[in-house]
Every structure is written in C-alpha cells, then in structure tokens.
Coordinates of C-alpha atoms and ligand atoms in Angstrom, one line a residue:
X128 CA 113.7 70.7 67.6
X129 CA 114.9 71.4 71.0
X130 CA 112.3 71.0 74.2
X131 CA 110.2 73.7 74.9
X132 CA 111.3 74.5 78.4
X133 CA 108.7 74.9 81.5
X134 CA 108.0 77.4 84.4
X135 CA 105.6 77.3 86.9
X136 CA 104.8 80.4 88.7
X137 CA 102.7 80.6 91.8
X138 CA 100.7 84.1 92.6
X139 CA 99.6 86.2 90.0
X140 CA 100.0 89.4 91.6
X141 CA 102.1 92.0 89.5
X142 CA 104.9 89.7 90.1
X143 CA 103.7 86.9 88.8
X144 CA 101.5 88.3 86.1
X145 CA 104.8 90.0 84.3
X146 CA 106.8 87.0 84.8
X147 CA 104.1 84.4 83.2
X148 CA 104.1 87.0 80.1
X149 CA 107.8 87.6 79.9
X150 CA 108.3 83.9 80.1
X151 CA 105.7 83.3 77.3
X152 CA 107.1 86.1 75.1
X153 CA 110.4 84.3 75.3
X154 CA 108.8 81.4 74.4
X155 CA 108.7 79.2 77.7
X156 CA 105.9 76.9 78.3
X157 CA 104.1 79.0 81.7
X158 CA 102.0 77.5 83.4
X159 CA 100.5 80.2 86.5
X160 CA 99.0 79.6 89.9
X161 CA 96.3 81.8 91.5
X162 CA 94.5 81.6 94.3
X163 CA 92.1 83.9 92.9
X164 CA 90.2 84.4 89.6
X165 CA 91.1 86.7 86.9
X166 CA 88.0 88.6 88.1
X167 CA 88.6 88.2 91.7
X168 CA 92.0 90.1 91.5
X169 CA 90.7 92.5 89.5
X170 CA 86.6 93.0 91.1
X171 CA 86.8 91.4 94.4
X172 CA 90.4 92.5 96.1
X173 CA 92.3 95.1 97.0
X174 CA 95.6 96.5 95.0
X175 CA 98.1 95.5 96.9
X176 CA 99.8 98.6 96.9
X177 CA 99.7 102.2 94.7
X178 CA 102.4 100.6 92.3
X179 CA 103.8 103.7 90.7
X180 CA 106.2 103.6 88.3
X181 CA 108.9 106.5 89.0
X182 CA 111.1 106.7 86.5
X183 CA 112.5 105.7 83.3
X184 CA 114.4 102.2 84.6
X185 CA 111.3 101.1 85.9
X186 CA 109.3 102.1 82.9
X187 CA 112.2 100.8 80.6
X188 CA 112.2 97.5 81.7
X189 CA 108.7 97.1 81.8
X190 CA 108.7 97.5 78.4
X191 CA 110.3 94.7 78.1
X192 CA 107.1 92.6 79.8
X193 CA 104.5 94.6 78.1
X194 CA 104.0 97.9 76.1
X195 CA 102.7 101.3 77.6
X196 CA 98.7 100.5 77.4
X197 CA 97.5 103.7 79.2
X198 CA 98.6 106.5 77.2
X199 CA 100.0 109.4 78.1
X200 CA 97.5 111.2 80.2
X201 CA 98.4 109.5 83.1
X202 CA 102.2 110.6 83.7
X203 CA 102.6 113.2 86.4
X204 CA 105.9 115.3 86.7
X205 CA 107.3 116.5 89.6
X206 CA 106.4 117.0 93.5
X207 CA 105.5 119.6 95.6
X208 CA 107.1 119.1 99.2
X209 CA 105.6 120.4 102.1
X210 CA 107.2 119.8 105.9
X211 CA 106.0 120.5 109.0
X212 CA 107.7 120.9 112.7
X213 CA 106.7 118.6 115.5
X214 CA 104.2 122.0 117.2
X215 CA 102.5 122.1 113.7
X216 CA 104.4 125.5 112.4
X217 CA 105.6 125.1 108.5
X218 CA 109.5 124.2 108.2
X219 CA 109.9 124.2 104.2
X220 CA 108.5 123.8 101.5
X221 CA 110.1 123.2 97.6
X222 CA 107.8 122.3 94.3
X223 CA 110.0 120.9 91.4
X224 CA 109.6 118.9 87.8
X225 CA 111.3 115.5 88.0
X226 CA 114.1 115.8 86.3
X227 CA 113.8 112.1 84.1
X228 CA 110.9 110.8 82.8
X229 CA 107.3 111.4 83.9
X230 CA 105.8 108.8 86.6
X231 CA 103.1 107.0 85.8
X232 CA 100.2 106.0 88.4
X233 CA 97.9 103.1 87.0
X234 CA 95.8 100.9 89.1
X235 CA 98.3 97.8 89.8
X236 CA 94.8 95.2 89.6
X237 CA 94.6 97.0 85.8
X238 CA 98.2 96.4 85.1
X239 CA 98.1 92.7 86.0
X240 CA 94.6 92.2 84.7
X241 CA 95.9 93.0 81.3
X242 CA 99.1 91.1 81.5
X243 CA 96.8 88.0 82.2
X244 CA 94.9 89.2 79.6
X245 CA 97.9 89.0 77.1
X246 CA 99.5 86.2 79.0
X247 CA 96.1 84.0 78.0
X248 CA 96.3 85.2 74.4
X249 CA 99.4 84.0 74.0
X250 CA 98.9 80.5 75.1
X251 CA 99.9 80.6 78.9
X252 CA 98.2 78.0 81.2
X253 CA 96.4 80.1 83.9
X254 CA 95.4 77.6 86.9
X255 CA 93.1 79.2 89.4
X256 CA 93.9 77.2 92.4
X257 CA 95.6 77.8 95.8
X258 CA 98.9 76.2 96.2
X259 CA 99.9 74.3 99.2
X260 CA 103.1 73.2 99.8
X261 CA 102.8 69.4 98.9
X262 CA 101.5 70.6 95.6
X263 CA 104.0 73.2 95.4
X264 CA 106.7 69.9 95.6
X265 CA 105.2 68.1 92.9
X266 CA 105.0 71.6 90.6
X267 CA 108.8 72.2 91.5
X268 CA 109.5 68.2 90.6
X269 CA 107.4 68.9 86.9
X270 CA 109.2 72.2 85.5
X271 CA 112.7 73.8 84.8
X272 CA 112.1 76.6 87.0
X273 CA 109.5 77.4 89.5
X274 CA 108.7 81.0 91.2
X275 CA 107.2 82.0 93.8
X276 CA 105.2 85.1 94.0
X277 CA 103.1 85.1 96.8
X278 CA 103.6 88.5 98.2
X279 CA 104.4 89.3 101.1
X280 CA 102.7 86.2 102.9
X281 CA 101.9 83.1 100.9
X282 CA 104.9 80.8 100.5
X283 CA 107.0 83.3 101.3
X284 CA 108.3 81.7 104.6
X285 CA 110.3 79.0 102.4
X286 CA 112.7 81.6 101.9
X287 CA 114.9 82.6 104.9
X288 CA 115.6 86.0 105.9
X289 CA 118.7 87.0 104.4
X290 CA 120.1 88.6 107.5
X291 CA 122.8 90.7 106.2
X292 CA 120.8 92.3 103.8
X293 CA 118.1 93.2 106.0
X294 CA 118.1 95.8 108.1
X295 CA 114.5 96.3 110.2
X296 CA 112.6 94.0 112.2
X297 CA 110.2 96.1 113.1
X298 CA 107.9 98.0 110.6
X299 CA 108.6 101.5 110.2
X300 CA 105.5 102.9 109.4
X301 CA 101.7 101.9 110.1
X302 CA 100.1 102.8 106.4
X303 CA 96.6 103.6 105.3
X304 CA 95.7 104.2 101.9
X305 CA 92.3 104.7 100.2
X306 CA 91.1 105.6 96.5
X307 CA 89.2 108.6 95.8
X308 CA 87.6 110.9 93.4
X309 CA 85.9 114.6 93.7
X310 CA 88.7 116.6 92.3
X311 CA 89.6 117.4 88.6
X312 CA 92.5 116.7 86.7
X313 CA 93.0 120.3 86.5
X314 CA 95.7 123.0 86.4
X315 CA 93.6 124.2 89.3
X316 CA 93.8 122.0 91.7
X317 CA 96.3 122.2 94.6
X318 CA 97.2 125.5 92.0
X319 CA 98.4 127.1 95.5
X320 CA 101.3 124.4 95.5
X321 CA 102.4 123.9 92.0
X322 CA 101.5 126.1 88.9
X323 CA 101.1 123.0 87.4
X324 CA 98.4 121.7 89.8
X325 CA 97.2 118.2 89.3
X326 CA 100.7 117.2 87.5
X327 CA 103.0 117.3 91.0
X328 CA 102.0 114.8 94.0
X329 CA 102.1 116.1 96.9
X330 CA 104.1 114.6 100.0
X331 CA 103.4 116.2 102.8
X332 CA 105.5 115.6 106.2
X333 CA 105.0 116.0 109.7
X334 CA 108.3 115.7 111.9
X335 CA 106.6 113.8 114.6
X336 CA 103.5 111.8 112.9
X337 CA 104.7 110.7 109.6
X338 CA 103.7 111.1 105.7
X339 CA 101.3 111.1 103.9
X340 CA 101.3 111.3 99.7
X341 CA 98.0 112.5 97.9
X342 CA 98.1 112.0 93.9
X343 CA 96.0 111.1 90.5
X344 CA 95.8 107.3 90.0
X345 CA 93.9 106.0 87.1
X346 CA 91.5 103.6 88.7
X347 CA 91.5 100.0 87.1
X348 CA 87.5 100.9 86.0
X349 CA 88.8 103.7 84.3
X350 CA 87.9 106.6 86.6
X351 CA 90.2 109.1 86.8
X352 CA 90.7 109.1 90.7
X353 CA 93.4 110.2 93.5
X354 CA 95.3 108.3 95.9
X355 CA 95.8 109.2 99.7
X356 CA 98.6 107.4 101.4
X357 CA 99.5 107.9 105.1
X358 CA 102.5 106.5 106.7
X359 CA 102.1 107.2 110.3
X360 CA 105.3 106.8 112.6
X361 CA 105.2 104.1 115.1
X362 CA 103.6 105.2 118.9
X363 CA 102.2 108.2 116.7
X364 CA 98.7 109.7 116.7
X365 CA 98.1 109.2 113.2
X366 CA 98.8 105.2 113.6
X367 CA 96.2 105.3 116.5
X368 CA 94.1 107.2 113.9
X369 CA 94.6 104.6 110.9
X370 CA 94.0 101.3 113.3
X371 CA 90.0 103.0 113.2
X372 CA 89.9 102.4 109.6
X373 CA 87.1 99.8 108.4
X374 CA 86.5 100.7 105.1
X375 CA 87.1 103.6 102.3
X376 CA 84.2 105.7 104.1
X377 CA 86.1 105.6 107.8
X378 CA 89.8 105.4 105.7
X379 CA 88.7 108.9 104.4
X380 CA 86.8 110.6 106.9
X381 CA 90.6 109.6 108.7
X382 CA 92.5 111.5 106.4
X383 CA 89.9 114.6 106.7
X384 CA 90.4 114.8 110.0
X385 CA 93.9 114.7 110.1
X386 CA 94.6 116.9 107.2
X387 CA 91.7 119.2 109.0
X388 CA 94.1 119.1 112.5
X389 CA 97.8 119.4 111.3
X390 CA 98.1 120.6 107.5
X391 CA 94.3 123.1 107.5
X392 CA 95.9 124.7 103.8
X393 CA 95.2 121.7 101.8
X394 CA 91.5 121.5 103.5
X395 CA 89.5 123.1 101.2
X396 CA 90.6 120.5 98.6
X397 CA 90.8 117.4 100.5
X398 CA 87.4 118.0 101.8
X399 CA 86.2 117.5 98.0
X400 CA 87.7 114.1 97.5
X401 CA 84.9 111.5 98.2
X402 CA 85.1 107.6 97.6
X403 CA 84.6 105.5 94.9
X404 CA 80.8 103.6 95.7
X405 CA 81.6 100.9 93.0
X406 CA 84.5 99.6 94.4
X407 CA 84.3 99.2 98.3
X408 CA 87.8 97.1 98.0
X409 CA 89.7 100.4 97.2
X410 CA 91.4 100.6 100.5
X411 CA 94.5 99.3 102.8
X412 CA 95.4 99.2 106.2
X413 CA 98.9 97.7 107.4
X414 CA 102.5 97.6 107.7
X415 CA 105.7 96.2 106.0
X416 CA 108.5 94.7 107.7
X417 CA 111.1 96.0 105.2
X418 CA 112.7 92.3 104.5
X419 CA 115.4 90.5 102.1
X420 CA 114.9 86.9 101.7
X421 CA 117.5 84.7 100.0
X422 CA 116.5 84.0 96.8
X423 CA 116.7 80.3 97.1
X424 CA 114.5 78.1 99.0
X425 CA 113.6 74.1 98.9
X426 CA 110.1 72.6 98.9
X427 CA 110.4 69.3 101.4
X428 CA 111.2 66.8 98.9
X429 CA 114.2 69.1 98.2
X430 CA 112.8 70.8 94.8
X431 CA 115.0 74.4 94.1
X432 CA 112.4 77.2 93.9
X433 CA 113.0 81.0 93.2
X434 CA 111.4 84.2 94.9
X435 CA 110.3 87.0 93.0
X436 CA 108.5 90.5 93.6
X437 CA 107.3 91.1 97.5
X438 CA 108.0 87.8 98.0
X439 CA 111.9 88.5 97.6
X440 CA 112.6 91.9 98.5
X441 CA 109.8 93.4 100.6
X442 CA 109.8 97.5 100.5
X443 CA 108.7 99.8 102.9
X444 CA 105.9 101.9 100.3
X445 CA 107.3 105.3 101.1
X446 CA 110.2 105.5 98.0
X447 CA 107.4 103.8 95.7
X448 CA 110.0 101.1 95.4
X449 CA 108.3 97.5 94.9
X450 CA 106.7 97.6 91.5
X451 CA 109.2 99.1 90.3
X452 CA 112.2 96.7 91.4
X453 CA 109.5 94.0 90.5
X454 CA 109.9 95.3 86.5
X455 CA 113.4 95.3 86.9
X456 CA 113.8 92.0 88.1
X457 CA 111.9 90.2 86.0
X458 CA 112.8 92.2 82.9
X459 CA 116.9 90.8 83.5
X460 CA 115.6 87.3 84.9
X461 CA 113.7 86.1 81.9
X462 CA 116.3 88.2 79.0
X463 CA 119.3 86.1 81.5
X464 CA 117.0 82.6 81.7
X465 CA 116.7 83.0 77.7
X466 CA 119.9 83.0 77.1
X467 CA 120.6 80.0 79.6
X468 CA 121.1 77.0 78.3
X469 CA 121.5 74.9 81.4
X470 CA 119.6 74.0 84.3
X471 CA 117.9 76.4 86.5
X472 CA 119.4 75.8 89.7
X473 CA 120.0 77.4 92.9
X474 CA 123.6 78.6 91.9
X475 CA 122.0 79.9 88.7
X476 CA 119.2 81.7 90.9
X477 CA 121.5 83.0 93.5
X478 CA 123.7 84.9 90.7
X479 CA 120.7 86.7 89.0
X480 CA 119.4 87.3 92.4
X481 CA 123.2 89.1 93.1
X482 CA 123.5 90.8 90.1
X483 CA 119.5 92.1 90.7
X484 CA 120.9 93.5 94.0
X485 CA 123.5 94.9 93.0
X486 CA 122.2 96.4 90.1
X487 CA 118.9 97.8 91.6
X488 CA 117.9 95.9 94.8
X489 CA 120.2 97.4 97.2
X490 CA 120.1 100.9 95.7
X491 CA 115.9 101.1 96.6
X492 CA 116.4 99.1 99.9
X493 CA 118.6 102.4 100.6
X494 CA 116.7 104.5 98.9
X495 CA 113.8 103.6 101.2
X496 CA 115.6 104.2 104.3
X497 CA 116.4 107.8 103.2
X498 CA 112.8 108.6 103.2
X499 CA 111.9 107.0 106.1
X500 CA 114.4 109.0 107.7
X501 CA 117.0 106.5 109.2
X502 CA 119.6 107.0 110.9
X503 CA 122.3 106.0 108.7
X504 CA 121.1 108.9 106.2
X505 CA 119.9 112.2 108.3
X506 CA 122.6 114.1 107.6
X507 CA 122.1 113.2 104.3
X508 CA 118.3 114.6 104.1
X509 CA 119.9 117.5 106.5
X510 CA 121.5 118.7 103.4
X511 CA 118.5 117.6 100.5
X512 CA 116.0 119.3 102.4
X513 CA 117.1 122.5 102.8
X514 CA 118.8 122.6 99.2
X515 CA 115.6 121.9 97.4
X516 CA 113.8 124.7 99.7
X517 CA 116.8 127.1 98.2
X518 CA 117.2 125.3 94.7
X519 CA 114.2 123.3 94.1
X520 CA 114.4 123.1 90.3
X521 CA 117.5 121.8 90.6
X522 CA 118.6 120.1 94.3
X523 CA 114.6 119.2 94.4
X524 CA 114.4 117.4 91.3
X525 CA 118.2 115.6 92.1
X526 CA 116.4 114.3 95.1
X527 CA 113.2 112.8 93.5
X528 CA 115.8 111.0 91.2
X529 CA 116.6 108.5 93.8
X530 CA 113.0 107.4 93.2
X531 CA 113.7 106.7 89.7
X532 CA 117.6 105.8 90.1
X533 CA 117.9 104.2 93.3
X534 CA 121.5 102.8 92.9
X535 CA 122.5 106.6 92.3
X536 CA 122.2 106.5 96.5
X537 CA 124.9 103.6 96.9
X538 CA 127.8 105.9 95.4
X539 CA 126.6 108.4 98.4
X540 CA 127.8 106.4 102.0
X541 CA 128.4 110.2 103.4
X542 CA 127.0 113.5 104.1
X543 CA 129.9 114.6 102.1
X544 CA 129.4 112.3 98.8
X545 CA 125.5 113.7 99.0
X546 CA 126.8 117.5 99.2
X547 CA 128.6 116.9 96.4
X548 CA 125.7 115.7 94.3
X549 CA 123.8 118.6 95.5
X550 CA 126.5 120.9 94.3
X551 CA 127.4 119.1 91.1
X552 CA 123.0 119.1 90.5
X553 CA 122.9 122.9 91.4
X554 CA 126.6 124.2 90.2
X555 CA 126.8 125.8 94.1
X556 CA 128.9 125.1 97.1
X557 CA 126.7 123.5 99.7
X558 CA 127.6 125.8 101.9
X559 CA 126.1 128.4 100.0
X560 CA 122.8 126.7 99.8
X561 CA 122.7 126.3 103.3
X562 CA 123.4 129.9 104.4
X563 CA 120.1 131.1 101.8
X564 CA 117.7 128.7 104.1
X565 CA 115.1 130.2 105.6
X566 CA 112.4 128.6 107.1
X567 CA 108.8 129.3 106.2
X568 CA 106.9 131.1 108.0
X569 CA 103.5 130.6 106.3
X570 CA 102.1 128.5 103.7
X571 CA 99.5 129.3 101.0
X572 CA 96.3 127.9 101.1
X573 CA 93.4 127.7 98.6
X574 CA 92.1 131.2 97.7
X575 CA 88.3 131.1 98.1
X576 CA 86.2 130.8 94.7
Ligands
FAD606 C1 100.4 101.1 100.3 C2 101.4 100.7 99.2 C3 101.8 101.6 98.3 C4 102.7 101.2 97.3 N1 103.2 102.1 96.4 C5 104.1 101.7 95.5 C6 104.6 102.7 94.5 O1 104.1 103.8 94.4 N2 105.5 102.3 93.6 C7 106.0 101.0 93.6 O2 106.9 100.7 92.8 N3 105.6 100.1 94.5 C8 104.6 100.4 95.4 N4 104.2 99.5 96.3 C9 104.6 98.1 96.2 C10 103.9 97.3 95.2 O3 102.5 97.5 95.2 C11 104.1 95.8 95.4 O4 105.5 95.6 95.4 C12 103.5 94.9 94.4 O5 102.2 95.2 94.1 C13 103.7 93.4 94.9 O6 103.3 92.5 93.9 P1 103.5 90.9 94.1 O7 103.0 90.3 92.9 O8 104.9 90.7 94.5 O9 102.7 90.5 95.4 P2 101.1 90.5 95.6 O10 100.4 91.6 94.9 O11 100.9 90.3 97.0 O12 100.6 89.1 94.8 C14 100.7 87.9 95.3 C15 99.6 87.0 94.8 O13 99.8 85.6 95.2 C16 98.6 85.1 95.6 N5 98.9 83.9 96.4 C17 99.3 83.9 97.7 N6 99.5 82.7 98.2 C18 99.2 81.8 97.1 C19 99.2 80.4 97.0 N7 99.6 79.6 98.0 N8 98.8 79.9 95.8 C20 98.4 80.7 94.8 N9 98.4 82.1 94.9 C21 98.8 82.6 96.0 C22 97.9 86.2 96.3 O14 96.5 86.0 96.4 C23 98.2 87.4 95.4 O15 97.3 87.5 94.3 C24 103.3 99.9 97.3 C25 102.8 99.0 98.3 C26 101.9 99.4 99.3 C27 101.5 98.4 100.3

C-alpha cells in the first residue's frame, strides 16, 4: 500500500481551514497550525473580512471543500447602485438582479469553524500553536507539502512581492466595517431602493469620499444581522472619520453620521441598525495593500513552502474578491496535488500558482481595480455606469458579473472591448445607451410609517 502523503498547513483562517479539509477528503495526512483555538477564532476574534461568496465559480468550487451548510435563506440577488457627485447632488442610480447565481453572505468565523469542525471528524491533526520560523523549518523538513496561510501578516514576508503582478504600493482605501442588527429581513426594508428590499445590497458611492456597502450577513451565532462596510478614499473625510473608530459602538455611530451628512435618504433605516452586545469583536478598521507574492518561498534551512489565500494574493475588499479566489485556489490545488504523483516542489507550486492566475487570479486583481476606480479602467466604468442607469436589468446585472466572473474583465483591455459587452448584454449600440442618460435629479427616500 502506497504512503499516505503529508501536509502541514500553518493558519487556520478560511484559507487554511478549506485546505486542511480538502487535503483530508483527498485522503492526505493534514496536520494544521493555529495560533488560536477553535474557540478563539470563532468567540474571541474578529472575521477577517465579510467573505461573500458572489457567484457561482466561487460557490462551485467550494463545493468541492465542503457542502452548502446554510441553506438557502441566506442568498441575496442583485444590487441597488446609488452615486453621488463630489457637492453631494445624486448622479445615478440603477437596481438590478444578478444575472448568475445568488451571493451568499455567511459569517467567514462560521464558515471556518465548521470546516474545522469536519476537518477534526475526519481525522485531521489540529495543533494550536503559533509557528515561528525555526519551527516552521523543521514542519517544512517533516511533510510533502507545506502551506502557508497566515493572512495578510504572519509568515507572509517569506514570500517576495511578485513585482510584475503587483500593481499598488499604497493602499487604496482606508476600510471600516462593523456588524449589526435592528432591521428585518423584509421586503420592506430599503423597499424605496429595490422592490425586492432586503434581497439587493446596496453600494452606495460618493465621487470624492469613497464607498460604502450595507447588506444581510448571517452572523456566526446565528443572528440574522447586516454588514456596513466603508471604503473611504485616501486624504478623505470619511478616512479621517474611520481612524475614530474604537469599537462597534464608535464604528456605528461613524457610519450614522456620515450616512446622516452625505446620503440623508437611507437615514431613516440606518438609524435602526444597532450593534450586536454579544459579540464586541464584530468590527474592523484598516487597509490592504493590494499585493501578489510569488508563490514560492524557502524557510532558512532551504525547505520549499507554498502560499495560499491572503497570504498569496492580497485583495483590496471592494470586488468581494479574497474568499472567493481562496475557494478557487484551493479547490484546483488539492484536485491537481491528487492527481500528482511526484514531489511537491517549487516548479510544481509555481505551475498551479500560474495556472490559478491565469485562470482566476488575475481576472479579480482587475476586477478590483475597476471598482476602485483606477486609472487603467475609467473609461471603462464611464460606459458601465451610465448603461446600467439606462439598462439596469440588463448592462447592470453584466456589470455585477465581474464579481462572480472576474476573468470575463481580462478579454476587455479597452473602452471599446467593454462597449461591446454592454451592447452584446443589452442588444443596443452604446451609443444609444449613452444618449438616453440622464442624470438624477432626486432620489427616493423612506416614506414615513
Ligand atoms: C473588510 C473586508 C471585507 C471583505 N469582503 C469580502 C467579500 O465580500 N468577499 C470575498 O470573497 N472576500 C472578502 N474579503 C476577503 C476575505 O475575508 C479574506 O480573503 C479571507 O478571509 C482571508 O482568509 P485567510 O485564511 O487567507 O487569512 P486570515 O483570515 O488572516 O487567516 C490567517 C490565520 O493564520 C493565523 N496565523 C498567523 N500567523 C500564524 C503563525 N505564525 N502560526 C500559526 N497561525 C498563524 C492567524 O491568526 C489567522 O487565524 C474581505 C476582506 C476584508 C478585510
């Protein structure tokens, strides 16, 4: 009977959580590293981001890892899109379905609490000890294949910077997110936006301060709550207004206020969202340095060891693009280490890493620039934005498929490849759309009870 073969995995974030199941279910010998209890990352931490799963490529491959354990009350279906000039006057404003497969908004501490949960079932080795990296050397000398998943921090820094495939140095948004409840899962609420009220998110923009998303999350202690994200440009008021966050009292009182000074329609709603008492880690302050590294790196005695999730490709939040690639990576990294039946080493690595990027990867690094508005794509959202103000069932929804199909973006270098989407989307000349913009002049607000 052949060897079982042996991966170590350090960080059991999302990341590392799917991996040490995948690997299991494929019959590996996993052995996992946390610097935190089960209960810690579940009771005593944050959620390292909202981790929602967009689309069906996400969704697909993570059901690969683990099946759908959350039912189907927590899928939401579409967007309503609200933008705002730099003197506070509405620009435009579009509501569509998705045009794929619903997104689904779970508390990322649930999702890998439950992976652990399976991966411990199943016979996986959890070690709940921090790993430094002399011990990280002897772990690497002991298995096939070792991966890191440390996030965003961690052991990150034994992976260089891939250069080429990075494009920022500089974060591009100052976030602040918090968990709430106070509003119901109701056709009712934010009805003045979408018909379909508690089923869109809302992303609401302001030309000169930044983002901010508001939707349902199911909270990892079951409570069916809402997330408020902010994504405040650099130099902006809002990112002097986030840096005052201390906890989920101040995060919230924050997002009052500012939806109170630049977007007053959504007020009478917002001001009913209050926090969740039982949980007082259910908020984030930060920023991301959007950042590839290479995929290979060497602990000092020269052991090969492989980056995964955050700890490879780190994503700007605003396309909702790191769980998802993290599904998608390790979903084709365990199905391609399966069928391997040689060593795991760095040339091995470095060409599932490739085929990841090219595959997925690259498409939600780009994808993630188009929302944060870079330069290399304005005239691209100069033609989306308008269109799904004209078109939204149609040019709206082809937009909010990036989220879901990232790499759809890569086939788009020009203004001219997008209009053609748009037009192939909405069966319309561009032009067409274009000349039927108009830009708002009001928007609706919550009629009074
Ligand atoms: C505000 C925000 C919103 C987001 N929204 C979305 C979204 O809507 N959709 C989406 O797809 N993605 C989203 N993301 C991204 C997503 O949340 C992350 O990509 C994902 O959670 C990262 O998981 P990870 O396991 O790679 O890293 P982490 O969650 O950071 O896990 C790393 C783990 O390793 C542990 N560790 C560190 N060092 C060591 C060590 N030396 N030894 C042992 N353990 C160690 C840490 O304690 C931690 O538990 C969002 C991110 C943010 C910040």
């Amino acid at each position: 009977m052949p060897q079982q073969r042996t991966v170590a995995i350090i960080g059991a974030g999302l990341a590392g959580a799917s991996a040490a199941l995948a690997f299991v279910n494929a019959g590996f010998a996993v052995t996992l590293y946390s610097d935190k209890s089960r209960q810690a990352l579940r009771d005593e931490a944050p959620a390292t981001g909202t981790a929602i799963y967009f689309g069906q490529i996400s969704q697909d491959a993570d059901a690969h890892i683990i099946e759908n354990l959350y039912g189907d009350d927590y899928y939401i279906d579409g967007f309503s899109v609200r933008a705002y000039n730099a003197d506070h006057t509405p620009l435009l404003a579009f509501d569509t379905d998705y045009h794929y497969y619903r997104a689904q908004a779970i508390d990322v501490r649930l999702r890998t609490d439950d992976r652990l949960a399976r991966f411990i079932e199943k016979g996986g080795d959890l070690r709940v000890q921090a790993v430094p990296p002399d011990t990280l050397n002897a772990i690497a000398a002991s298995h096939d294949l070792t991966l890191v998943a440390t996030g965003k921090k961690g052991l990150g820094s034994l992976f260089e910077v891939d250069q080429e495939r990075t494009v920022y140095t500089e974060p591009q948004r100052h976030l602040l997110t918090v968990n709430v409840t106070g509003l119901a899962y109701d056709r009712s609420t934010f009805d003045y936006r979408s018909e379909v009220g508690w089923k869109h998110n809302l992303f609401t923009t302001h030309a000169t301060q930044g983002e901010i998303f508001t939707g349902p999350l199911l909270h990892k202690d079951g409570i069916p709550s809402w997330v408020i994200l902010g994504f405040a440009k650099p130099g902006s008021d809002w990112q002097q207004r986030f840096s005052q966050a201390h906890d989920s009292a101040s995060a919230l009182a924050i997002f009052k206020k500012i939806f109170y000074d630049y977007f007053p329609e959504d007020c009478a709603e917002i001001n009913q969202l209050q926090t969740i008492d039982s949980d007082p880690y259910t908020w984030l302050k930060g920023a991301v340095v959007p950042t590839v590294h290479k995929p290979v790196g060497y602990t000092h005695g020269g052991h090969t060891i492989a980056a995964l999730g955050d700890t490879a490709i780190s994503f700007d939040p605003i396309a909702g693009q790191g769980a998802q690639n993290i599904s998608v990576q390790v979903a084709a990294l365990v199905d391609a280490a399966k069928a391997h039946q040689g060593a795991f080493d760095a040339n091995w690595i470095t060409q599932q890493f490739d085929t990841h990027w090219q595959r997925h990867g690259h498409g939600a690094t780009e994808v993630t620039r188009l929302f944060l508005g870079d330069a290399k794509y304005a005239d691209h959202a100069g033609l989306f934005f308008p269109a799904a103000a004209v078109e939204p069932a149609k040019a709206g929804a082809a937009f909010f498929r990036f989220l879901s199909e990232p790499s759809l973006l890569l086939s788009q270098p020009t203004k001219e490849d997008s209009a053609q989407y748009i037009e192939t989307a909405t069966g319309q000349t561009i032009e067409s759309l274009l000349a039927r913009f108009a830009p708002a002049s009001r928007f609706t607000t919550k009629e009074a009870a």
